[in-house]
Amino acid sequence: GIQVEQSPPDLILQEGANSTLRCNFSDSVNNLQWFHQNPWGQLINLFYIPSGTKQNGRLSATTVATERYSLLYISSSQTTDSGVYFCAVYNNAGNMLTFGGGTRLMVKP
Amino acid sequence: DTGVSQDPRHKITKRGQNVTFRCDPISEHNRLYWYRQTLGQGPEFLTYFQNEAQLEKSRLLSDRFSAERPKGSFSTLEIQRTEQGDSAMYLCASSWAPGGYTFGSGTRLTVV
């Protein structure tokens, strides 16, 4: 099946710093989603992004499907950004997600 | 729109007991999914319903696991004869079309 790899696995930032999280996938995909899992385990949708670039406040994401990667940018990080960021890709039918291993982010005040 | 609700939030059970979890999807969503997440890992797909029909099942879903979605509304996931390896977070998600999942808060199962 498709493989999804995320880097870096762990990231520690000082509040206010910027960061880029990367997601590589092994095969062509129809769609991709970024999630933030908060300390209570809730998976929060960030972006549903098959290709191109989307922005939402301090977060933006870019997917280059032809090159099989996606990037999540976090600018001016805040302590509330801490948690685990997952990239997940959809199968062709759109009914199954394969998740990467996540990037564990800690933002220090 | 109250989101995807899961009950209970936490469950501690003794090895060998049966447990059942419930998921209430967003009301207009006809697709419902179950995932399992072990500590330090990303969620893994278990099964998928479209309305009341169970259309996909992962090989992770052993004979001890069964999921239902009567009338295409809420869903239940039952684990029979629980084992310590079943300890995990069980996540439910729903969507109204392919893609665009919304996840619930999960049920954390601990088997002692």
Short mmCIF file of C-alpha atoms in Angstrom, two decimals:
data_model
loop_
_atom_site.label_atom_id
_atom_site.label_comp_id
_atom_site.label_asym_id
_atom_site.label_seq_id
_atom_site.Cartn_x
_atom_site.Cartn_y
_atom_site.Cartn_z
CA GLY A 1 0.00 0.00 0.00
CA ILE A 2 0.91 3.65 -0.10
CA GLN A 3 3.59 4.89 2.31
CA VAL A 4 3.41 8.28 3.98
CA GLU A 5 6.47 9.74 5.67
CA GLN A 6 6.60 12.91 7.72
CA SER A 7 9.58 14.96 8.79
CA PRO A 8 10.87 15.99 11.18
CA PRO A 9 9.45 13.52 13.72
CA ASP A 10 9.97 15.99 16.57
CA LEU A 11 10.30 19.75 16.62
CA ILE A 12 10.83 22.20 19.46
CA LEU A 13 10.31 25.89 18.75
CA GLN A 14 10.47 29.10 20.67
CA GLU A 15 7.22 31.06 20.59
CA GLY A 16 7.19 33.35 17.58
CA ALA A 17 9.35 31.15 15.37
CA ASN A 18 8.33 29.83 11.96
CA SER A 19 8.47 26.20 10.86
CA THR A 20 7.91 23.93 7.87
CA LEU A 21 6.63 20.37 8.18
CA ARG A 22 7.00 17.97 5.28
CA CYS A 23 4.95 15.02 4.08
CA ASN A 24 6.19 12.65 1.35
CA PHE A 25 4.02 9.95 -0.17
CA SER A 26 5.04 6.97 -2.25
CA ASP A 27 2.40 6.97 -4.96
CA SER A 28 0.05 9.34 -6.71
CA VAL A 29 -2.94 10.31 -4.60
CA ASN A 30 -6.26 12.00 -5.26
CA ASN A 31 -6.25 14.04 -2.12
CA LEU A 32 -4.47 14.85 1.09
CA GLN A 33 -5.45 16.24 4.44
CA TRP A 34 -3.48 17.85 7.28
CA PHE A 35 -4.65 17.41 10.88
CA HIS A 36 -3.59 18.75 14.25
CA GLN A 37 -4.05 16.38 17.18
CA ASN A 38 -4.34 18.33 20.40
CA PRO A 39 -3.17 17.02 23.79
CA TRP A 40 -6.68 15.60 24.44
CA GLY A 41 -6.50 13.45 21.31
CA GLN A 42 -8.91 15.41 19.12
CA LEU A 43 -7.95 15.43 15.45
CA ILE A 44 -8.69 18.86 14.02
CA ASN A 45 -8.93 19.44 10.26
CA LEU A 46 -6.41 21.97 9.06
CA PHE A 47 -6.41 21.63 5.30
CA TYR A 48 -7.97 19.41 2.65
CA ILE A 49 -5.55 20.07 -0.16
CA PRO A 50 -5.18 17.94 -3.32
CA SER A 51 -2.86 20.44 -4.95
CA GLY A 52 -1.84 24.07 -4.84
CA THR A 53 -1.64 26.31 -1.81
CA LYS A 54 -4.16 27.23 0.86
CA GLN A 55 -3.85 29.62 3.78
CA ASN A 56 -5.74 29.94 7.03
CA GLY A 57 -4.41 32.59 9.35
CA ARG A 58 -0.89 31.73 10.46
CA LEU A 59 -1.03 28.33 8.76
CA SER A 60 -0.63 27.53 5.11
CA ALA A 61 -0.18 24.34 3.13
CA THR A 62 1.16 23.49 -0.29
CA THR A 63 0.75 20.18 -2.09
CA VAL A 64 2.76 19.31 -5.21
CA ALA A 65 1.01 16.12 -6.23
CA THR A 66 3.23 15.47 -9.25
CA GLU A 67 6.27 15.39 -6.97
CA ARG A 68 4.45 13.53 -4.20
CA TYR A 69 4.89 15.90 -1.30
CA SER A 70 3.06 18.42 0.80
CA LEU A 71 4.31 21.12 3.14
CA LEU A 72 2.65 22.72 6.16
CA TYR A 73 3.92 26.14 7.20
CA ILE A 74 3.38 27.54 10.66
CA SER A 75 4.29 31.17 11.12
CA SER A 76 4.68 33.10 14.38
CA SER A 77 4.11 29.92 16.38
CA GLN A 78 2.17 30.02 19.65
CA THR A 79 2.15 27.62 22.59
CA THR A 80 -1.34 26.51 21.55
CA ASP A 81 0.17 25.17 18.31
CA SER A 82 1.78 22.36 20.31
CA GLY A 83 0.63 18.85 19.57
CA VAL A 84 1.04 16.34 16.78
CA TYR A 85 0.58 17.25 13.13
CA PHE A 86 -0.50 14.46 10.82
CA CYS A 87 -0.56 14.28 7.08
CA ALA A 88 -2.93 11.70 5.59
CA VAL A 89 -3.59 10.69 2.00
CA TYR A 90 -6.79 9.31 0.51
CA ASN A 91 -7.09 6.17 -1.56
CA ASN A 92 -8.60 6.50 -5.05
CA ALA A 93 -12.14 5.89 -3.79
CA GLY A 94 -11.76 8.59 -1.14
CA ASN A 95 -12.96 6.27 1.61
CA MET A 96 -9.72 5.43 3.39
CA LEU A 97 -6.94 7.56 4.84
CA THR A 98 -3.35 6.44 5.27
CA PHE A 99 -1.63 8.52 7.92
CA GLY A 100 2.00 9.41 8.31
CA GLY A 101 3.77 8.98 11.62
CA GLY A 102 3.24 12.60 12.59
CA THR A 103 5.41 15.52 13.63
CA ARG A 104 5.38 16.20 17.37
CA LEU A 105 5.63 19.96 17.88
CA MET A 106 6.36 21.68 21.15
CA VAL A 107 6.27 25.47 21.27
CA LYS A 108 7.96 26.93 24.32
CA PRO A 109 6.96 30.33 25.77
CA ASP B 1 -23.91 20.80 13.78
CA THR B 2 -22.63 19.30 17.02
CA GLY B 3 -19.74 17.45 15.43
CA VAL B 4 -18.94 13.75 15.71
CA SER B 5 -19.70 12.37 19.19
CA GLN B 6 -18.12 9.29 20.70
CA ASP B 7 -19.06 7.51 23.88
CA PRO B 8 -17.53 6.67 26.26
CA ARG B 9 -14.43 8.88 26.29
CA HIS B 10 -12.51 6.38 28.36
CA LYS B 11 -13.00 2.68 29.05
CA ILE B 12 -10.97 0.43 31.32
CA THR B 13 -11.77 -3.24 31.04
CA LYS B 14 -10.34 -6.55 32.18
CA ARG B 15 -8.80 -8.87 29.64
CA GLY B 16 -11.41 -11.21 28.22
CA GLN B 17 -14.36 -8.86 28.67
CA ASN B 18 -16.44 -7.49 25.79
CA VAL B 19 -16.68 -3.75 25.15
CA THR B 20 -18.86 -1.65 22.88
CA PHE B 21 -18.25 1.90 21.70
CA ARG B 22 -20.72 4.26 20.08
CA CYS B 23 -20.25 6.93 17.44
CA ASP B 24 -22.83 9.54 16.42
CA PRO B 25 -21.78 11.18 13.15
CA ILE B 26 -22.69 14.62 11.90
CA SER B 27 -26.35 14.26 10.98
CA GLU B 28 -26.13 14.96 7.24
CA HIS B 29 -23.07 12.75 6.74
CA ASN B 30 -23.77 9.41 5.07
CA ARG B 31 -20.24 8.06 5.39
CA LEU B 32 -18.77 6.81 8.66
CA TYR B 33 -15.30 5.48 9.43
CA TRP B 34 -13.53 3.80 12.34
CA TYR B 35 -9.81 4.12 13.00
CA ARG B 36 -7.50 2.84 15.72
CA GLN B 37 -4.52 4.77 17.07
CA THR B 38 -1.86 3.26 19.30
CA LEU B 39 0.53 5.36 21.35
CA GLY B 40 3.00 7.32 19.24
CA GLN B 41 1.52 6.21 15.92
CA GLY B 42 -0.79 7.66 13.33
CA PRO B 43 -4.38 6.36 13.15
CA GLU B 44 -4.98 3.17 11.15
CA PHE B 45 -8.11 2.44 9.14
CA LEU B 46 -10.48 -0.21 10.48
CA THR B 47 -13.73 0.00 8.55
CA TYR B 48 -16.04 2.22 6.48
CA PHE B 49 -19.83 2.50 6.14
CA GLN B 50 -21.86 4.24 3.51
CA ASN B 51 -25.30 4.59 5.00
CA GLU B 52 -25.93 1.23 6.68
CA ALA B 53 -23.69 -0.81 4.38
CA GLN B 54 -20.23 -1.80 5.57
CA LEU B 55 -18.19 -1.41 2.39
CA GLU B 56 -14.58 -1.74 3.54
CA LYS B 57 -12.89 -3.71 6.30
CA SER B 58 -9.21 -3.68 7.17
CA ARG B 59 -7.28 -6.84 7.90
CA LEU B 60 -6.71 -5.22 11.31
CA LEU B 61 -10.37 -5.96 12.05
CA SER B 62 -10.04 -9.47 13.42
CA ASP B 63 -12.91 -11.85 14.09
CA ARG B 64 -13.21 -10.40 17.61
CA PHE B 65 -14.19 -7.00 16.17
CA SER B 66 -17.58 -6.19 14.74
CA ALA B 67 -19.04 -2.89 13.63
CA GLU B 68 -22.60 -2.01 12.78
CA ARG B 69 -24.48 1.02 11.58
CA PRO B 70 -28.18 0.24 11.82
CA LYS B 71 -30.42 2.59 9.82
CA GLY B 72 -27.37 4.49 8.60
CA SER B 73 -27.22 6.74 11.64
CA PHE B 74 -25.05 5.99 14.70
CA SER B 75 -22.50 3.19 14.66
CA THR B 76 -21.21 0.75 17.25
CA LEU B 77 -17.85 -1.00 17.42
CA GLU B 78 -17.72 -4.11 19.60
CA ILE B 79 -14.61 -5.92 20.69
CA GLN B 80 -15.11 -9.40 22.11
CA ARG B 81 -12.69 -11.17 24.46
CA THR B 82 -10.46 -8.11 24.75
CA GLU B 83 -6.69 -8.53 24.80
CA GLN B 84 -4.01 -6.17 26.08
CA GLY B 85 -3.02 -5.46 22.49
CA ASP B 86 -6.46 -3.92 21.93
CA SER B 87 -5.51 -0.99 24.17
CA ALA B 88 -5.66 2.06 21.92
CA MET B 89 -7.64 5.14 20.99
CA TYR B 90 -10.61 4.27 18.79
CA LEU B 91 -11.54 7.15 16.52
CA CYS B 92 -14.70 7.66 14.52
CA ALA B 93 -15.05 10.06 11.60
CA SER B 94 -17.80 11.02 9.18
CA SER B 95 -18.15 12.79 5.86
CA TRP B 96 -20.90 13.52 3.32
CA ALA B 97 -18.72 12.81 0.29
CA PRO B 98 -15.40 11.14 -0.41
CA GLY B 99 -12.79 12.96 1.59
CA GLY B 100 -13.18 15.84 4.02
CA TYR B 101 -13.34 13.78 7.18
CA THR B 102 -14.41 15.19 10.54
CA PHE B 103 -13.15 13.16 13.49
CA GLY B 104 -14.67 12.67 16.92
CA SER B 105 -12.71 12.95 20.15
CA GLY B 106 -12.17 9.22 20.37
CA THR B 107 -12.64 6.48 22.95
CA ARG B 108 -9.50 5.51 24.82
CA LEU B 109 -9.55 1.82 25.71
CA THR B 110 -7.26 0.34 28.35
CA VAL B 111 -7.26 -3.44 28.80
CA VAL B 112 -5.79 -4.57 32.13
#
